[in-house]
Amino acid sequence: MKKLLLCGVAALAVSAAAPAKAEGIDLGLGGYFIGYGVYTDQDEPAATSTRGFDFRKETEIHFNGETTLDNGLTVGAHVELNADRATDADTELNLESRIEESYMYLSGGWGRVNFGEEDGAAYLLQVAAPSADDNIDGLRPDINTFNLGNLSAGNFGTGFNVLSYAQDATGYANKLTYITPLFSGFQAGVSYTPSVTDADLASASGAVADNTAGTFENALEAAARYQGVAGPVDFTVGAGYTQLSTEADAAGVAAVGTDDRTLYNVGLRAGYGAFGAGVSYLHDDNGVQTDGDTRTWVAGVDYVTGPFKVGVSYLDREDEGNAPVSGGTDTTETDRWTAGVGYQYGPGMALNGSVSRVSVEDSATSGDGYQVAVGTRVDF
Amino acid sequence: MFRRCALCLALGCAPSPVDAEVKLGMGGYMLGYGMATSQTETPGNSLRPVDFRKETRIEMTGETTLENGIEVRALALLYVDRADNRTADRGHVTFSGDFGQINAGENFGAPALLQVETPHADEHIDGIDPKINSFDVSEMGGGAVLPDTLSYQQETAVKAAKLTYITPVLNGFQAGLSYAPRVSEENLGSAAGAVTDNDSGEVDDAIEAALRYEWERDDWRVVAGAGVSHAGAENESGVAPDGFGSDDQLVYNMGGILSWRDLRGGVSYNRDNNATKGNGDTRITVYGLAYDASDDLTVGASYYDRWDEADRTGVGRTELDKVTWGGSYDYGPGMSLRATMAHMAVDSVVAEGYGHQLAIGTDLRF
């Protein structure tokens, strides 16, 4: 700060307003724009009407900069700014932020270290199943209009509409991650996150309490993946593990935070010519001591030829009775089928269309819905 | 936006036609630290001993030089960490030339811009406006009022919209003046209606002045400066004598640095009556020493001593001391590694505590 401050003062003496970055890393701009028209037809509770047609949009502006020193060390920084009017309500971390990721990194022949607000190793190395449209049915979808809470009363409260299967329990909380270079197809990574709650991240806040019942801390992540070729088939297989400790267990056995939280994933993806197929499994005990697990299976196939892509995916999710989604009632079963086609009409530009069907049920209620989404993604 | 902003302002102030291009730029910094903290805790509480801290700003600028020689520069400084609950830190436009510099907008006032910063171990830990900290002062007995971050920057009118004039350097002297109509409301939306100006517990009409002098000969260098700020209480009668706004706010600072070759030492003194009529003053004295061991390595130490009178803290007279020592190493252009140890002690009428903090991190400049 003082450097910036002095820059302004120094400008007086030389009568020139030279920017402060003269000796630092040059920053560049990037990002993406995703815009969709979406039609939805789904079950609704009595006296509730869900909008049939709507527009959905997701925009990020990225600030990137890196340089390579004489000793071969690459130093860089990356910041992602959410640039939509709607707030990015990150309900799991209880924070609305205009900033999504903000971190620095060092890399070289020895691998890469990330420090800051970025996903951990478990997500970065996770193997996703092929999708119809990554924005709709990918590992961490950006576009959705299903209101799952309206599909099945009592289940899927606000914030759980998007059926992600990303292993990102530590969110973007400040963490330190090391990822090895690729050795004969193998790559591994580890992450450490002291404070999982975003509210603890302010740069100058005092030391935060670490004995709050039901709050997680000291998250450790480890992941590995292998990519190889067997005859005409190329494949990637990977797995990841995350452990979050409770600062102090919450009372009871059915609430989040009554136990340490453990997640793991395994995934396999194979390609044969233009065809791809894969499967991914994610298990999350949600930090609930009894009957609180969430299990998600995803399988997908795709076919890519030139600028065209066709894909189909199936997601199967089971939330036990005490999982946050199930509301302490009964096991919730969720299925989603998605089929779609994509066309790249220019560099970093794709036109996508997909149809999805989702159904949710427990022993007392059930519902289903359809979604047709047509849109474009422009990377810049 | 910057292009339009800068050009509009330029057209408004310059009689000559403008055809110069506006040069857009980006800069800023990212700080990342690992912190280990051991400190006094209130009974039944436990504080995290190891944590990460991060601070990032991105600065966007647009600048051009008019035909009459006046340089126009617009700047917006953005917070870009997830924990920030707002986006903009500062936004202002600067006109500079042989006449000096005029700042208009959300920026520091003249006392902060010309204030002498005492030598330190790591500016982000023990500098004039530290950005990285993991001490919890209230847990050490400092009450709820004292900040965790021990800034001694004179920013009475914070970053409220203000007008500032700073002279060019004349024989080593430089002076500045600032005026901020609003202080307590800080930054209003551009189309907000007029705000009331007789509110209890608020101050307004901040006037600031500062002077700085620099002298250099052979291996010796001297820097000295002082600044004063005055903001009027909007409604004194509605505030108890120990409350903010019971009196006009008066703040001043003075400081000096003496350098010999690669060694420099300095002292800074700040006093703030916190707009209280009673015993509500804050007095801060900072001593610092730094030595450039090589082109890349700097080591330093500082001692921060702060007194808050009884009406300020609510827990009686409070004294806070902090000693910091450490250094920084430049491992690349605009990149440095930093490591410091800090020791803090808090002593109030009702409680006392102490703590130790190890901070290791890096600073990247864009």
XYZ file of C-alpha atoms in Angstrom:
746
model
C 0.000 0.000 0.000
C 2.732 2.361 0.910
C 4.358 1.658 -2.374
C 1.221 2.699 -4.187
C 0.945 5.686 -1.938
C 4.509 6.760 -2.521
C 3.992 6.329 -6.208
C 1.433 9.109 -6.095
C 3.770 11.361 -4.129
C 6.779 10.567 -6.229
C 4.755 11.522 -9.251
C 4.854 15.096 -8.038
C 8.583 15.335 -8.107
C 8.973 13.970 -11.581
C 5.651 15.266 -12.805
C 4.833 11.899 -14.247
C 2.201 9.439 -13.129
C 4.072 6.239 -13.809
C 2.112 3.095 -12.983
C 3.337 1.072 -10.025
C 3.600 -2.143 -12.031
C 6.802 -1.152 -13.789
C 8.779 -3.749 -11.862
C 6.139 -6.401 -11.310
C 4.112 -8.962 -13.188
C 2.067 -7.764 -16.144
C -1.623 -8.494 -15.682
C -3.885 -9.584 -18.495
C -7.630 -9.999 -18.815
C -9.633 -13.088 -19.643
C -12.822 -14.816 -18.661
C -16.018 -16.146 -20.151
C -19.669 -15.364 -20.817
C -22.342 -18.029 -20.695
C -25.879 -17.166 -21.788
C -28.834 -19.576 -22.093
C -32.491 -19.553 -22.834
C -34.056 -22.265 -20.683
C -37.504 -23.837 -20.757
C -38.563 -25.807 -17.689
C -41.571 -27.969 -17.016
C -41.637 -29.556 -13.579
C -43.926 -30.696 -10.782
C -45.022 -27.969 -8.418
C -46.684 -27.874 -5.025
C -50.271 -26.697 -4.892
C -50.664 -22.925 -5.392
C -47.088 -22.645 -6.672
C -46.225 -21.776 -10.242
C -42.697 -22.149 -11.544
C -41.574 -19.923 -14.441
C -41.589 -21.925 -17.634
C -39.147 -19.902 -19.722
C -36.240 -17.846 -18.502
C -32.800 -16.561 -19.382
C -29.755 -17.570 -17.357
C -26.309 -16.066 -17.536
C -22.921 -16.556 -15.925
C -20.010 -14.215 -16.517
C -16.539 -14.091 -15.055
C -13.680 -11.706 -15.678
C -10.252 -13.120 -14.957
C -7.108 -11.191 -14.103
C -4.055 -13.258 -14.972
C -0.383 -12.572 -14.748
C 2.760 -14.636 -14.632
C 6.443 -14.398 -15.284
C 9.332 -16.847 -15.372
C 12.467 -15.948 -13.453
C 16.016 -16.636 -14.611
C 16.153 -19.690 -12.342
C 13.198 -21.240 -14.166
C 10.669 -20.519 -11.441
C 7.306 -19.385 -12.788
C 5.437 -16.992 -10.527
C 1.881 -15.998 -11.223
C -1.430 -14.778 -9.878
C -5.026 -15.398 -10.878
C -8.182 -13.578 -9.794
C -11.748 -14.326 -10.883
C -14.376 -11.619 -10.628
C -18.039 -12.603 -10.877
C -19.525 -10.094 -13.286
C -23.248 -10.759 -13.183
C -25.737 -8.535 -11.399
C -27.088 -11.438 -9.385
C -25.059 -12.062 -6.254
C -23.050 -15.219 -6.145
C -24.664 -16.645 -3.059
C -22.343 -19.358 -1.876
C -24.711 -20.829 0.634
C -22.488 -23.649 1.740
C -19.861 -21.162 2.841
C -22.421 -18.589 3.925
C -20.907 -15.758 1.985
C -21.829 -13.631 -0.956
C -18.729 -12.633 -2.777
C -17.955 -10.886 -6.020
C -14.632 -12.650 -6.041
C -14.563 -16.345 -6.806
C -10.914 -17.304 -6.908
C -7.896 -15.247 -5.949
C -4.558 -16.982 -5.577
C -0.878 -16.981 -6.431
C 1.192 -19.869 -7.704
C 4.746 -21.034 -8.180
C 5.642 -23.707 -10.687
C 8.637 -25.384 -12.200
C 10.019 -28.778 -13.011
C 9.259 -29.839 -9.437
C 5.527 -29.251 -9.778
C 3.225 -26.456 -8.754
C 2.209 -24.741 -5.527
C -1.011 -22.750 -5.245
C -1.617 -20.435 -2.323
C -4.852 -18.579 -1.719
C -8.501 -18.856 -2.553
C -8.627 -21.721 -5.014
C -9.980 -25.254 -5.181
C -7.989 -27.985 -3.492
C -6.183 -30.991 -4.918
C -9.229 -33.264 -4.686
C -11.151 -31.088 -7.135
C -8.228 -30.095 -9.343
C -7.371 -33.735 -10.060
C -10.913 -35.114 -10.043
C -11.870 -37.188 -13.082
C -15.247 -36.147 -14.457
C -17.549 -38.242 -16.569
C -18.265 -37.064 -20.125
C -21.213 -34.694 -20.346
C -23.769 -33.478 -22.814
C -22.919 -29.847 -21.985
C -20.431 -29.023 -19.214
C -22.472 -25.961 -18.275
C -25.529 -28.134 -17.603
C -24.368 -31.563 -16.474
C -20.640 -31.198 -15.910
C -18.675 -31.634 -12.726
C -19.767 -28.228 -11.427
C -22.612 -26.899 -13.594
C -23.180 -23.166 -14.039
C -26.656 -23.227 -15.568
C -29.763 -24.737 -13.978
C -33.463 -23.935 -13.730
C -34.780 -26.964 -11.879
C -36.271 -26.023 -8.549
C -35.652 -29.274 -6.726
C -37.295 -28.013 -3.562
C -40.561 -27.697 -5.451
C -40.160 -31.177 -6.898
C -40.125 -32.891 -3.561
C -41.439 -31.046 -0.551
C -39.151 -31.241 2.425
C -36.088 -32.084 0.388
C -33.568 -29.904 -1.463
C -33.823 -26.562 0.223
C -32.483 -23.385 -1.297
C -28.933 -23.711 -2.517
C -29.029 -27.353 -3.461
C -30.650 -27.025 -6.844
C -27.466 -27.565 -8.803
C -26.485 -31.199 -8.981
C -22.741 -30.812 -8.728
C -20.532 -33.773 -7.981
C -17.371 -31.766 -7.446
C -15.304 -32.717 -4.415
C -14.935 -29.153 -3.163
C -15.868 -29.267 0.508
C -13.248 -26.639 1.343
C -14.647 -24.296 -1.270
C -12.318 -21.426 -2.115
C -11.076 -20.951 1.431
C -7.416 -19.983 1.726
C -5.344 -23.093 1.226
C -1.930 -24.356 0.276
C -1.815 -26.941 -2.501
C 1.053 -28.870 -4.018
C 0.637 -30.787 -7.262
C 3.417 -32.932 -8.656
C 4.513 -32.797 -12.265
C 3.306 -35.569 -14.541
C 5.544 -38.635 -14.043
C 4.928 -41.386 -16.588
C 1.260 -40.486 -16.574
C 0.993 -40.150 -12.785
C 0.142 -36.952 -11.004
C -0.701 -36.385 -7.350
C -1.582 -33.492 -5.107
C -2.167 -32.493 -1.497
C -3.895 -29.482 0.085
C -4.173 -27.993 3.532
C -6.888 -25.533 4.591
C -6.689 -24.243 8.189
C -9.932 -22.227 8.217
C -12.711 -23.623 6.076
C -15.124 -20.767 6.721
C -14.725 -17.838 4.341
C -15.563 -15.359 7.060
C -12.232 -16.229 8.663
C -10.256 -15.091 5.665
C -9.954 -11.339 6.160
C -6.302 -10.446 5.899
C -6.068 -8.478 9.096
C -8.688 -10.084 11.289
C -7.441 -11.344 14.588
C -6.951 -15.013 15.277
C -10.291 -16.758 14.981
C -11.845 -19.093 17.494
C -11.104 -22.750 16.828
C -13.397 -24.440 19.317
C -16.792 -23.656 17.822
C -19.047 -26.714 17.933
C -20.099 -27.971 14.524
C -17.535 -25.906 12.605
C -14.932 -27.579 10.429
C -11.230 -26.781 10.303
C -7.838 -28.180 9.297
C -8.948 -29.775 6.060
C -6.516 -32.155 4.400
C -6.903 -33.286 0.820
C -5.005 -35.790 -1.255
C -5.608 -36.891 -4.812
C -3.924 -38.844 -7.568
C -4.649 -39.573 -11.187
C -3.100 -41.620 -13.934
C -3.503 -41.145 -17.642
C -2.302 -43.732 -20.095
C -2.914 -45.539 -23.330
C -3.840 -49.196 -23.815
C -3.856 -50.051 -27.488
C -6.376 -47.803 -29.231
C -7.877 -46.693 -25.915
C -6.661 -43.713 -23.925
C -7.857 -43.463 -20.373
C -7.633 -41.446 -17.175
C -8.286 -42.842 -13.743
C -8.175 -40.879 -10.519
C -9.220 -40.680 -6.900
C -9.331 -38.046 -4.187
C -9.800 -37.893 -0.442
C -10.761 -34.994 1.845
C -10.888 -34.930 5.631
C -12.255 -31.968 7.597
C -12.026 -31.997 11.380
C -14.653 -30.499 13.626
C -13.360 -27.851 15.991
C -15.689 -29.482 18.502
C -18.415 -31.974 17.704
C -21.921 -30.544 17.627
C -24.465 -32.099 19.946
C -26.398 -35.137 18.795
C -25.750 -37.524 15.932
C -27.933 -36.204 13.121
C -26.689 -32.678 12.438
C -23.844 -31.467 10.273
C -20.774 -31.091 12.441
C -21.527 -33.941 14.804
C -18.483 -35.712 13.372
C -15.467 -35.059 11.194
C -16.373 -34.770 7.521
C -14.919 -37.206 5.009
C -15.283 -37.230 1.235
C -13.752 -39.381 -1.445
C -14.145 -39.799 -5.175
C -13.020 -42.219 -7.842
C -13.351 -41.732 -11.556
C -12.514 -43.394 -14.845
C -12.688 -41.903 -18.295
C -11.755 -43.655 -21.516
C -11.569 -42.606 -25.122
C -11.644 -44.666 -28.288
C -11.282 -42.560 -31.385
C -14.060 -40.000 -31.327
C -15.939 -41.863 -28.609
C -15.575 -41.181 -24.912
C -17.096 -42.847 -21.879
C -16.617 -42.501 -18.179
C -17.944 -42.930 -14.711
C -17.410 -41.010 -11.500
C -18.390 -41.688 -7.894
C -18.444 -39.240 -4.992
C -19.094 -40.126 -1.367
C -19.633 -37.459 1.298
C -20.600 -38.198 4.892
C -21.460 -34.486 5.365
C -19.919 -34.514 8.816
C -23.024 -36.250 10.174
C -22.437 -39.021 12.664
C -25.408 -41.207 11.716
C -27.273 -41.704 8.433
C -26.033 -38.538 6.797
C -24.130 -39.779 3.751
C -24.521 -38.552 0.195
C -23.538 -40.879 -2.667
C -23.418 -39.645 -6.234
C -22.824 -41.784 -9.338
C -22.388 -40.189 -12.721
C -21.908 -41.981 -16.020
C -21.537 -40.373 -19.412
C -20.653 -40.945 -23.047
C -19.826 -38.507 -25.784
C -18.850 -38.415 -29.444
C -16.742 -35.602 -30.838
C -16.172 -35.008 -34.530
C -14.672 -31.754 -35.712
C -16.561 -28.867 -34.147
C -19.522 -31.071 -33.188
C -20.072 -32.920 -29.960
C -22.920 -35.177 -28.875
C -23.199 -36.449 -25.316
C -25.419 -38.158 -22.768
C -24.995 -38.358 -19.009
C -26.802 -39.961 -16.104
C -26.535 -38.829 -12.491
C -27.778 -40.914 -9.583
C -27.678 -39.401 -6.131
C -28.744 -40.782 -2.784
C -28.971 -38.666 0.341
C -29.534 -40.526 3.581
C -32.186 -39.304 5.982
C -29.911 -37.066 8.037
C -28.057 -35.596 5.083
C -28.671 -31.828 4.724
C -30.731 -32.347 1.577
C -33.117 -34.827 3.134
C -34.157 -32.614 6.000
C -33.958 -35.366 8.613
C -36.842 -37.316 7.188
C -36.070 -40.103 4.787
C -33.544 -41.139 2.177
C -33.847 -38.973 -0.940
C -33.198 -40.451 -4.368
C -32.395 -38.133 -7.262
C -31.829 -39.039 -10.898
C -30.977 -36.831 -13.830
C -30.661 -37.672 -17.515
C -29.137 -35.153 -19.893
C -28.635 -35.445 -23.637
C -27.271 -32.699 -25.803
C -25.242 -31.448 -28.700
C -22.596 -28.757 -29.015
C -21.060 -26.902 -31.918
C -17.931 -24.761 -31.840
C -18.630 -21.867 -34.176
C -15.387 -20.028 -33.484
C -12.296 -20.052 -31.289
C -13.491 -20.238 -27.696
C -17.132 -20.025 -28.808
C -19.656 -22.827 -28.559
C -23.360 -23.197 -29.178
C -24.981 -25.834 -26.974
C -28.380 -27.413 -26.666
C -29.546 -30.041 -24.214
C -32.565 -31.727 -22.723
C -32.583 -32.884 -19.105
C -34.979 -34.883 -17.022
C -34.720 -34.969 -13.266
C -36.708 -36.896 -10.683
C -36.633 -36.746 -6.899
C -38.326 -39.092 -4.504
C -38.414 -40.303 -0.953
C -40.869 -42.659 0.677
C -43.538 -39.962 0.962
C -43.138 -37.633 -1.973
C -41.862 -37.635 -5.508
C -41.691 -35.358 -8.504
C -40.015 -34.883 -11.819
C -39.293 -32.244 -14.397
C -37.837 -31.469 -17.803
C -35.479 -28.745 -18.902
C -34.524 -27.621 -22.403
C -31.495 -25.340 -22.504
C -30.038 -23.622 -25.560
C -27.181 -21.219 -25.187
C -23.685 -20.137 -25.944
C -20.367 -19.863 -24.173
C -17.767 -17.340 -25.226
C -14.290 -17.524 -23.701
C -12.102 -14.453 -23.866
C -15.092 3.848 -18.374
C -11.685 5.196 -17.483
C -11.257 6.471 -20.967
C -14.543 8.321 -20.819
C -13.995 9.546 -17.274
C -10.556 10.904 -17.926
C -11.532 12.556 -21.173
C -14.627 14.188 -19.734
C -12.649 15.633 -16.882
C -9.929 16.736 -19.172
C -12.355 18.519 -21.441
C -13.824 20.254 -18.476
C -10.557 21.679 -17.256
C -8.526 22.276 -20.385
C -9.254 24.944 -22.953
C -7.154 23.266 -25.591
C -8.571 20.489 -27.747
C -7.768 16.984 -26.710
C -6.604 14.360 -29.113
C -4.166 12.489 -26.888
C -4.899 8.825 -26.391
C -5.762 7.540 -22.954
C -3.424 4.803 -21.873
C -5.114 2.103 -19.837
C -3.188 0.025 -17.359
C -3.551 -2.484 -14.577
C -1.478 -2.995 -11.480
C -1.831 -3.975 -7.869
C -0.504 -6.563 -5.508
C -1.179 -9.920 -3.894
C 0.078 -10.803 -0.420
C -0.016 -14.349 0.931
C 1.135 -15.321 4.413
C 1.239 -18.302 6.705
C 0.707 -17.201 10.302
C 1.513 -18.890 13.601
C 0.053 -17.150 16.625
C 0.260 -17.770 20.333
C -1.535 -15.303 22.561
C -3.541 -14.811 25.720
C -7.096 -16.092 25.407
C -10.153 -15.394 27.475
C -11.190 -18.362 29.642
C -13.117 -20.966 27.683
C -12.006 -19.634 24.345
C -9.472 -21.078 21.951
C -7.840 -19.309 19.009
C -6.501 -20.916 15.886
C -2.710 -21.134 16.194
C -1.964 -21.605 12.477
C -3.775 -19.899 9.651
C -3.353 -18.268 6.259
C -3.875 -14.611 5.462
C -4.147 -13.028 2.060
C -4.693 -9.544 0.712
C -5.121 -8.586 -2.938
C -5.809 -5.324 -4.746
C -6.086 -4.647 -8.436
C -5.496 -1.114 -9.601
C -6.946 0.075 -12.899
C -5.686 3.279 -14.390
C -6.296 5.473 -17.373
C -3.911 8.301 -18.089
C -3.137 10.843 -20.732
C -1.209 14.086 -21.188
C -3.081 17.049 -22.574
C -1.592 19.495 -25.045
C -1.146 22.022 -22.266
C 1.098 19.572 -20.425
C -1.356 18.589 -17.724
C -1.326 14.907 -16.968
C -4.680 13.367 -16.176
C -4.900 10.030 -14.452
C -7.985 8.173 -13.268
C -7.579 5.309 -10.842
C -9.862 2.692 -9.363
C -8.543 0.291 -6.755
C -10.514 -2.904 -6.268
C -10.626 -5.359 -3.395
C -10.306 -8.810 -4.901
C -10.324 -11.220 -1.970
C -13.374 -13.303 -1.140
C -13.610 -11.965 2.402
C -14.072 -8.400 1.208
C -17.657 -7.291 1.554
C -17.357 -4.573 -1.052
C -15.576 -4.165 -4.303
C -14.045 -0.696 -4.468
C -11.301 0.558 -2.197
C -10.605 3.871 -3.846
C -11.478 5.734 -7.021
C -10.195 9.166 -7.954
C -8.793 11.320 -10.710
C -5.482 13.167 -10.537
C -4.319 16.240 -12.447
C -0.622 16.911 -12.256
C 1.872 19.276 -13.778
C 4.345 21.955 -12.858
C 1.756 23.411 -10.497
C 1.716 20.262 -8.388
C -1.028 17.684 -8.108
C -4.764 17.811 -7.551
C -6.647 14.700 -6.462
C -10.429 14.546 -6.641
C -12.353 11.573 -5.361
C -11.913 8.738 -2.930
C -8.310 8.846 -1.856
C -6.163 9.525 1.171
C -5.876 13.124 2.280
C -2.730 15.232 2.351
C -1.512 14.077 5.805
C -1.543 10.427 4.766
C -0.007 11.108 1.356
C 2.872 13.089 2.841
C 3.223 11.188 6.123
C 6.654 9.848 7.010
C 6.630 6.085 7.401
C 8.990 4.738 10.034
C 11.431 2.031 8.899
C 10.051 -1.432 9.531
C 10.663 -5.160 9.297
C 7.855 -5.838 6.800
C 5.535 -3.042 5.718
C 2.591 -5.459 5.624
C 3.099 -6.419 9.258
C 4.472 -3.315 10.978
C 4.272 -0.606 8.324
C 2.215 2.560 8.414
C -0.947 0.684 7.387
C -0.412 -3.055 7.923
C -2.469 -5.434 5.842
C -1.594 -8.717 7.511
C -2.314 -9.584 11.128
C -3.477 -12.489 13.250
C -3.379 -10.964 16.754
C -6.745 -10.626 18.461
C -6.271 -7.571 20.671
C -9.600 -7.860 22.469
C -8.684 -11.368 23.652
C -5.580 -9.864 25.236
C -7.646 -7.443 27.286
C -7.819 -4.528 24.883
C -11.609 -4.307 24.914
C -13.776 -4.187 21.849
C -12.690 -0.782 20.559
C -9.026 -1.236 19.782
C -8.321 -2.462 16.272
C -6.410 -5.651 15.620
C -4.448 -3.956 12.866
C -2.130 -1.346 14.270
C -2.135 1.318 11.599
C -0.723 4.726 12.348
C -1.658 6.277 9.058
C -3.423 9.611 9.519
C -6.611 9.037 7.622
C -9.114 11.055 9.612
C -11.379 11.501 6.626
C -10.685 7.894 5.671
C -11.251 7.480 1.956
C -14.280 9.753 1.718
C -14.557 11.815 -1.447
C -12.283 14.796 -1.058
C -10.292 17.409 -2.921
C -6.549 17.503 -2.314
C -3.832 19.812 -3.562
C -0.167 18.941 -3.167
C 2.569 21.323 -4.190
C 5.548 20.298 -6.284
C 8.807 19.721 -4.427
C 10.453 23.124 -3.812
C 13.947 22.981 -2.321
C 13.011 19.739 -0.634
C 9.719 21.025 0.741
C 6.328 19.735 -0.231
C 2.982 20.703 1.253
C -0.601 19.636 0.829
C -4.185 20.573 1.697
C -7.372 18.518 1.645
C -11.054 19.135 2.155
C -13.716 16.461 2.640
C -17.331 17.630 3.160
C -18.469 14.296 4.519
C -16.540 11.996 6.799
C -18.931 9.807 8.738
C -21.012 8.945 5.686
C -17.770 8.195 3.890
C -18.654 7.333 0.322
C -22.132 8.123 -0.942
C -23.656 6.984 -4.171
C -23.364 9.567 -6.908
C -27.089 10.237 -6.953
C -27.794 10.062 -3.236
C -29.823 12.951 -1.897
C -28.273 15.549 0.382
C -27.518 14.041 3.778
C -28.315 15.592 7.115
C -25.418 17.442 8.686
C -26.495 17.708 12.304
C -26.284 14.074 13.362
C -25.030 13.093 16.775
C -21.890 10.996 16.750
C -20.751 12.204 13.344
C -18.134 14.639 12.086
C -17.917 16.524 8.819
C -16.041 19.284 6.964
C -12.607 17.731 7.390
C -9.738 20.086 6.621
C -6.258 18.619 6.467
C -2.813 20.071 5.952
C 0.619 18.480 5.783
C 4.231 19.403 5.172
C 7.176 17.227 4.246
C 10.865 17.956 3.805
C 13.595 15.822 2.263
C 17.309 16.577 2.300
C 20.195 14.506 0.976
C 23.956 15.002 0.938
C 26.713 12.430 0.414
C 25.731 9.351 2.440
C 23.191 11.184 4.555
C 19.500 11.656 3.996
C 16.852 13.273 6.156
C 13.096 13.086 5.785
C 10.767 14.971 8.104
C 7.092 15.701 8.006
C 3.991 16.661 9.910
C 0.276 16.749 9.286
C -2.879 17.946 10.990
C -6.566 17.145 10.428
C -9.647 18.799 11.832
C -13.229 17.609 11.422
C -16.184 19.382 13.013
C -18.659 17.593 15.241
C -22.089 17.771 13.624
C -24.011 17.825 16.915
C -21.962 17.869 20.093
C -24.911 18.302 22.418
C -26.357 14.912 21.612
C -23.272 12.941 22.637
C -21.935 12.056 26.069
C -18.482 13.491 26.833
C -16.827 10.113 26.289
C -18.538 9.444 22.973
C -17.300 10.003 19.438
C -18.670 13.324 18.198
C -18.846 15.030 21.579
C -16.170 17.407 20.300
C -14.451 18.311 17.053
C -11.915 15.709 15.947
C -8.301 16.826 15.940
C -5.516 14.581 14.685
C -1.893 15.321 14.059
C 1.312 13.460 13.277
C 4.989 14.205 13.013
C 7.819 11.984 11.974
C 11.364 11.839 10.786
C 13.889 9.457 9.264
C 17.657 9.741 9.335
C 19.539 7.583 6.836
C 23.233 6.878 6.516
C 24.228 4.735 3.612
C 22.124 1.544 3.905
C 21.068 2.133 7.492
C 18.050 4.201 8.460
C 16.197 4.925 11.642
C 13.088 6.898 12.314
C 10.307 7.828 14.655
C 6.686 8.780 14.204
C 4.215 10.280 16.640
C 0.444 10.418 16.149
C -2.242 11.872 18.358
C -6.003 11.673 17.873
C -8.617 13.014 20.272
C -11.170 10.665 18.689
C -13.692 13.529 18.690
C -14.228 13.112 22.413
C -14.524 15.863 24.964
C -13.367 13.695 27.847
C -10.288 11.524 28.237
C -10.511 9.834 24.862
C -7.157 10.484 23.228
C -5.049 7.930 21.370
C -1.308 8.487 21.282
C 0.940 6.351 19.126
C 4.708 6.445 18.945
C 6.571 4.218 16.508
C 10.327 3.705 16.344
C 11.931 1.824 13.491
C 15.268 0.716 12.169
C 16.121 -0.922 8.833
C 19.264 -1.983 7.025
C 19.721 -2.963 3.381
C 22.152 -5.840 3.711
C 22.314 -6.214 -0.062
C 20.347 -5.182 -3.116
C 17.881 -7.962 -2.367
C 17.912 -8.374 1.396
C 16.559 -5.905 3.946
C 16.290 -6.481 7.669
C 14.469 -4.286 10.122
C 12.777 -3.879 13.459
C 10.143 -1.610 14.903
C 8.593 -0.753 18.240
C 4.982 0.412 18.383
C 3.708 2.028 21.559
C 0.070 3.029 21.869
C -1.892 4.692 24.670
C -5.652 4.900 24.669
C -7.235 6.948 27.415
C -10.037 5.585 29.528
C -12.978 7.089 27.672
C -11.767 5.574 24.432
C -11.612 1.902 25.267
C -14.338 1.349 27.793
C -11.974 -0.856 29.793
C -9.950 1.962 31.313
C -6.644 3.350 30.175
C -4.976 0.852 27.888
C -1.386 0.560 26.765
C -0.384 -1.601 23.845
C 3.178 -2.402 22.810
C 4.339 -4.342 19.815
C 7.869 -5.242 18.802
C 8.442 -6.613 15.317
C 11.659 -7.846 13.739
C 12.417 -9.605 10.506
C 13.308 -9.009 6.916
C 12.486 -9.374 3.271
C 14.277 -10.860 0.291
C 13.568 -9.900 -3.312
C 13.579 -13.088 -5.381
C 12.420 -11.493 -8.590
C 11.141 -8.261 -10.083
C 8.272 -7.134 -7.866
C 8.441 -10.327 -5.788
C 9.692 -10.691 -2.253
C 9.752 -13.239 0.531
C 9.098 -11.880 4.003
C 9.493 -13.276 7.492
C 8.831 -11.535 10.794
C 8.362 -12.198 14.468
C 6.069 -9.885 16.396
C 5.508 -9.696 20.136
C 2.546 -7.801 21.551
C 1.565 -6.845 25.078
C -1.704 -5.237 26.137
C -2.144 -3.729 29.564
C -5.429 -2.169 30.588
C -6.914 -1.299 33.942
C -8.923 -4.511 33.985
C -6.761 -7.059 32.178
C -3.458 -7.727 30.550
C -2.253 -10.125 27.925
C 0.466 -10.837 25.456
C 1.065 -12.707 22.237
C 3.613 -13.786 19.674
C 3.162 -13.987 15.929
C 5.329 -15.568 13.259
C 4.487 -14.472 9.724
C 6.098 -15.889 6.604
C 4.816 -14.838 3.234
C 5.327 -13.357 -0.153
C 4.427 -10.146 -1.902
C 3.715 -10.084 -5.636
C 3.427 -6.780 -7.470
C 1.571 -6.431 -10.742
